[in-house]
Amino acid sequence: MIDETVRQIQGDEIQSPSIGAVKAAEALRELSTREYHTVEEFMRSLVSNSRALRQANQTHAILYTTQQRIIAEVNELDPTTVDEAKARLNSVIEDTVTRVEQSKRRAAERAAELVDDGDTLLVHEHSSTVMATLDRVLESGKRLTLYVAEARPRYLGRKTARRFAGRDGVDTTLVVDGAVGYYLSEADRVLVGMNCLVEDTVYNTVGTYPIAATAASEAVPVTVVGSAAKFIGSGFDFDNEFGPSPEVLLEPAEGFNVGNPEYDGTPTRLLETVVTEDSVIEF
């Protein structure tokens, strides 16, 4: 299960960082079924497998923070037997998964309060926390007009558009990325997720920065929603990834390069708010 989860995270089969963090935490349950002669042997295995999961994608901050927490909280108990260490690991995994799910739900509830009945929103890609926010807005009986940027080259916006197609209370339009400026003039708010927040920069799926910059020009407020676990201090270096050229071009790129970064950085000065399960931070 651990090796398969590493492969899925490395292959970007799990696109939501929060979902990836949950899967990585649950994958460590496999260690409780293995045989270990000493606590030290068990802990070495836990640390090495956790490292493999963290390194599967070094852009997912919540993967980093949750795996660090698991190691720290198992260590904190200072188990004296292997069975005690295994029991502690399973308990910490359960708590970690609950925290991630609850933080997503609470952040979505807070963000939904910023949306008024009849608002027009522009969203980007397919953040699971943004999806939860939109679900919460619609469940409260509010009506929305939703513009969804396609989020090339993986077209994650198509998943969002399909998710809300035909839903009561929402009129959904998928727009090409280059038309964001055209539709922003009609928007009351931009709502996006985040991979992580490092100092004064939000890293998210590429395309977020130009949307935020254009929104600032049009005086449209931008709200970022995500777990507080995505706030990163020291010890984490955001290392951008670049997709293969076939994602952009079907034919070979002959005589030129293809720039295909997966993330970009948005300065917090372009944002109105960052919403987490703990607070609404204004800029």
XYZ file of C-alpha atoms in Angstrom:
283
model
C 0.000 0.000 0.000
C 2.846 2.392 0.771
C 4.633 1.734 -2.519
C 1.374 2.110 -4.470
C 0.564 5.389 -2.717
C 4.059 6.712 -3.465
C 3.539 5.802 -7.123
C 0.141 7.526 -7.229
C 1.483 10.708 -5.637
C 4.537 10.767 -7.905
C 2.344 10.269 -10.962
C -0.033 13.071 -9.924
C -2.894 10.581 -9.873
C -3.994 12.261 -6.628
C -4.391 15.892 -7.650
C -5.724 17.282 -4.382
C -2.926 17.798 -1.823
C -5.387 17.244 1.040
C -6.598 13.950 -0.380
C -2.992 12.936 -1.024
C -2.088 13.701 2.588
C -4.951 11.522 3.831
C -3.981 8.640 1.541
C -0.334 8.898 2.613
C -1.283 8.858 6.293
C -3.541 5.836 5.827
C -0.849 4.033 3.814
C 1.344 3.941 6.933
C -1.156 1.551 8.542
C 0.634 -1.145 6.550
C 3.485 -0.957 9.062
C 1.225 -2.243 11.834
C 0.872 -5.553 9.923
C 4.632 -6.127 9.542
C 6.863 -7.999 11.971
C 9.470 -6.045 13.945
C 11.776 -7.353 16.662
C 12.371 -4.036 18.450
C 10.800 -0.597 18.823
C 13.928 0.887 17.256
C 13.481 -1.268 14.153
C 9.838 -0.217 13.915
C 10.693 3.470 14.255
C 13.414 3.251 11.588
C 10.882 1.694 9.232
C 8.292 4.369 10.061
C 10.755 7.205 9.450
C 12.060 5.772 6.160
C 8.593 5.026 4.761
C 7.276 8.414 5.850
C 10.249 10.027 4.096
C 9.427 8.122 0.893
C 5.848 9.385 1.023
C 6.930 12.989 1.693
C 9.464 12.932 -1.112
C 6.943 11.551 -3.598
C 5.797 15.135 -4.142
C 7.798 17.923 -2.545
C 5.331 20.606 -3.617
C 2.484 19.319 -1.411
C 2.998 21.139 1.856
C 0.168 19.409 3.701
C 1.771 16.058 2.877
C 4.961 17.333 4.499
C 3.258 18.720 7.630
C 1.021 15.708 8.267
C 3.847 13.196 7.882
C 6.064 15.272 10.195
C 3.253 15.340 12.754
C 2.785 11.568 12.613
C 6.470 10.919 13.320
C 6.567 13.494 16.124
C 3.438 12.208 17.871
C 4.495 8.558 17.751
C 7.903 9.558 19.122
C 6.287 11.666 21.817
C 4.731 8.604 23.443
C 8.174 6.951 23.693
C 6.701 3.449 23.243
C 8.428 0.598 25.073
C 7.044 -2.298 22.992
C 6.413 -2.831 19.284
C 2.711 -3.453 19.918
C 2.482 -0.172 21.819
C 4.225 1.660 18.950
C 1.869 0.108 16.394
C -1.189 1.044 18.439
C 0.109 4.587 18.816
C 0.735 4.848 15.064
C -2.810 3.755 14.217
C -4.243 6.210 16.730
C -2.176 9.098 15.347
C -3.146 8.212 11.767
C -6.826 8.251 12.724
C -6.409 11.623 14.409
C -4.464 13.044 11.451
C -7.106 11.991 8.916
C -9.854 13.454 11.107
C -7.969 16.746 11.419
C -7.501 17.073 7.665
C -11.150 16.325 6.909
C -12.427 18.619 9.658
C -10.117 21.453 8.632
C -11.375 21.242 5.056
C -14.995 21.287 6.208
C -14.518 24.187 8.624
C -12.520 26.242 6.128
C -15.282 25.679 3.553
C -17.925 26.808 6.052
C -16.017 30.022 6.777
C -15.401 30.769 3.105
C -19.056 30.141 2.221
C -20.050 32.951 4.596
C -18.213 35.432 2.339
C -20.453 34.543 -0.601
C -23.790 36.356 -0.925
C -26.941 35.097 -2.579
C -26.808 35.871 -6.299
C -23.023 36.350 -6.426
C -20.992 35.659 -9.533
C -17.819 33.702 -8.739
C -14.787 32.868 -10.839
C -12.943 29.720 -9.799
C -9.819 27.988 -11.041
C -8.941 24.270 -11.326
C -10.442 21.651 -8.957
C -9.428 22.294 -5.345
C -11.281 19.909 -3.027
C -11.698 22.693 -0.445
C -13.128 25.069 -3.052
C -15.519 22.305 -4.121
C -16.586 21.893 -0.488
C -17.098 25.662 -0.232
C -19.317 25.774 -3.318
C -21.294 22.786 -2.055
C -21.804 24.578 1.255
C -22.995 27.759 -0.510
C -25.549 25.850 -2.588
C -26.714 23.743 0.356
C -27.496 26.975 2.227
C -29.967 27.918 -0.518
C -27.900 30.669 -2.119
C -27.880 30.994 -5.896
C -24.688 31.463 -7.912
C -23.345 32.269 -11.327
C -20.118 30.314 -11.728
C -17.337 30.943 -14.225
C -14.758 28.170 -14.263
C -11.313 28.693 -15.821
C -10.316 25.596 -17.794
C -6.863 25.344 -16.095
C -4.733 24.110 -18.953
C -2.904 21.910 -19.725
C -4.682 19.303 -17.593
C -8.048 21.021 -17.938
C -8.887 20.567 -14.268
C -11.605 23.204 -14.657
C -13.566 20.770 -16.802
C -13.961 18.505 -13.770
C -15.342 21.438 -11.799
C -17.744 22.458 -14.563
C -19.032 18.890 -14.882
C -19.429 18.601 -11.111
C -21.821 21.562 -10.984
C -23.537 21.031 -14.322
C -27.262 20.749 -13.789
C -27.080 21.514 -10.060
C -29.978 23.547 -8.717
C -29.078 27.114 -7.860
C -25.996 27.495 -10.048
C -25.469 28.616 -13.640
C -22.056 27.268 -14.712
C -19.876 28.414 -17.626
C -16.477 26.943 -18.531
C -14.170 29.628 -19.937
C -10.817 29.362 -21.677
C -7.920 30.608 -19.552
C -7.195 33.493 -21.907
C -10.742 34.833 -21.441
C -10.478 35.233 -17.658
C -10.015 39.001 -17.993
C -13.161 39.226 -20.093
C -15.321 37.469 -17.510
C -13.743 38.995 -14.412
C -15.576 42.253 -15.083
C -18.792 40.368 -14.220
C -17.446 38.634 -11.093
C -18.130 39.562 -7.476
C -15.307 37.376 -6.174
C -12.515 35.017 -7.219
C -12.314 31.825 -5.162
C -9.216 29.605 -5.391
C -7.491 26.946 -3.332
C -3.862 26.731 -2.325
C -1.049 24.258 -2.295
C 0.765 26.154 0.438
C 1.453 29.597 1.850
C 5.137 30.368 2.404
C 5.787 33.753 4.029
C 3.922 36.216 1.766
C 3.366 33.944 -1.249
C 0.537 31.526 -2.020
C 1.579 28.664 -4.279
C -1.222 27.082 -6.266
C -1.991 25.493 -9.627
C -0.408 27.538 -12.423
C -2.696 30.271 -13.679
C -3.643 31.478 -10.205
C -1.199 34.400 -10.301
C -2.447 35.975 -13.563
C -6.040 35.556 -12.393
C -5.251 37.316 -9.095
C -3.296 40.076 -10.847
C -6.122 40.698 -13.310
C -8.684 40.610 -10.496
C -6.681 43.281 -8.644
C -6.785 45.455 -11.765
C -10.567 44.971 -11.963
C -11.021 45.545 -8.187
C -12.489 42.050 -7.755
C -11.688 40.535 -4.332
C -9.707 37.289 -4.306
C -10.286 34.694 -1.588
C -7.941 31.748 -1.051
C -9.322 28.850 0.988
C -7.353 25.979 2.497
C -6.198 24.196 5.617
C -3.972 25.985 8.141
C -1.650 22.970 7.766
C -0.660 24.477 4.423
C 1.017 27.425 6.164
C 4.695 26.566 6.073
C 7.523 27.916 8.170
C 11.108 26.712 8.160
C 12.177 23.268 6.947
C 10.132 23.182 3.744
C 11.494 24.352 0.403
C 8.867 24.697 -2.311
C 10.308 22.982 -5.379
C 8.167 23.597 -8.452
C 7.493 20.761 -10.869
C 7.256 20.918 -14.643
C 4.954 18.755 -16.724
C 6.045 16.997 -19.912
C 5.683 18.772 -23.257
C 3.117 16.208 -24.585
C 0.643 17.699 -22.105
C 0.821 20.877 -24.180
C 1.592 19.631 -27.712
C 0.614 16.382 -29.368
C 3.408 16.736 -31.918
C 7.115 16.886 -30.945
C 8.518 20.295 -29.992
C 11.236 20.681 -32.596
C 13.530 23.699 -32.332
C 11.802 25.222 -29.309
C 11.155 24.523 -25.627
C 7.822 24.057 -23.886
C 7.297 25.822 -20.559
C 4.872 23.810 -18.448
C 5.217 24.658 -14.731
C 2.621 23.070 -12.479
C 2.438 25.904 -9.941
C 2.916 29.649 -9.676
C 3.298 32.025 -6.729
C 0.741 34.727 -5.927
C 1.792 37.563 -3.582
C -0.627 37.989 -0.684
C -0.832 41.729 -1.510
C -3.103 40.717 -4.414
C -5.540 38.926 -2.099
C -8.440 40.151 -0.016
C -8.603 37.129 2.277
C -7.091 33.752 3.096
C -9.623 31.506 4.830
C -8.667 28.512 6.988
C -10.523 26.452 9.559
C -9.132 28.796 12.234
C -9.650 32.289 10.835
C -10.295 34.702 7.998
C -7.046 36.572 7.365
C -7.427 39.923 5.624
C -4.760 41.619 3.497
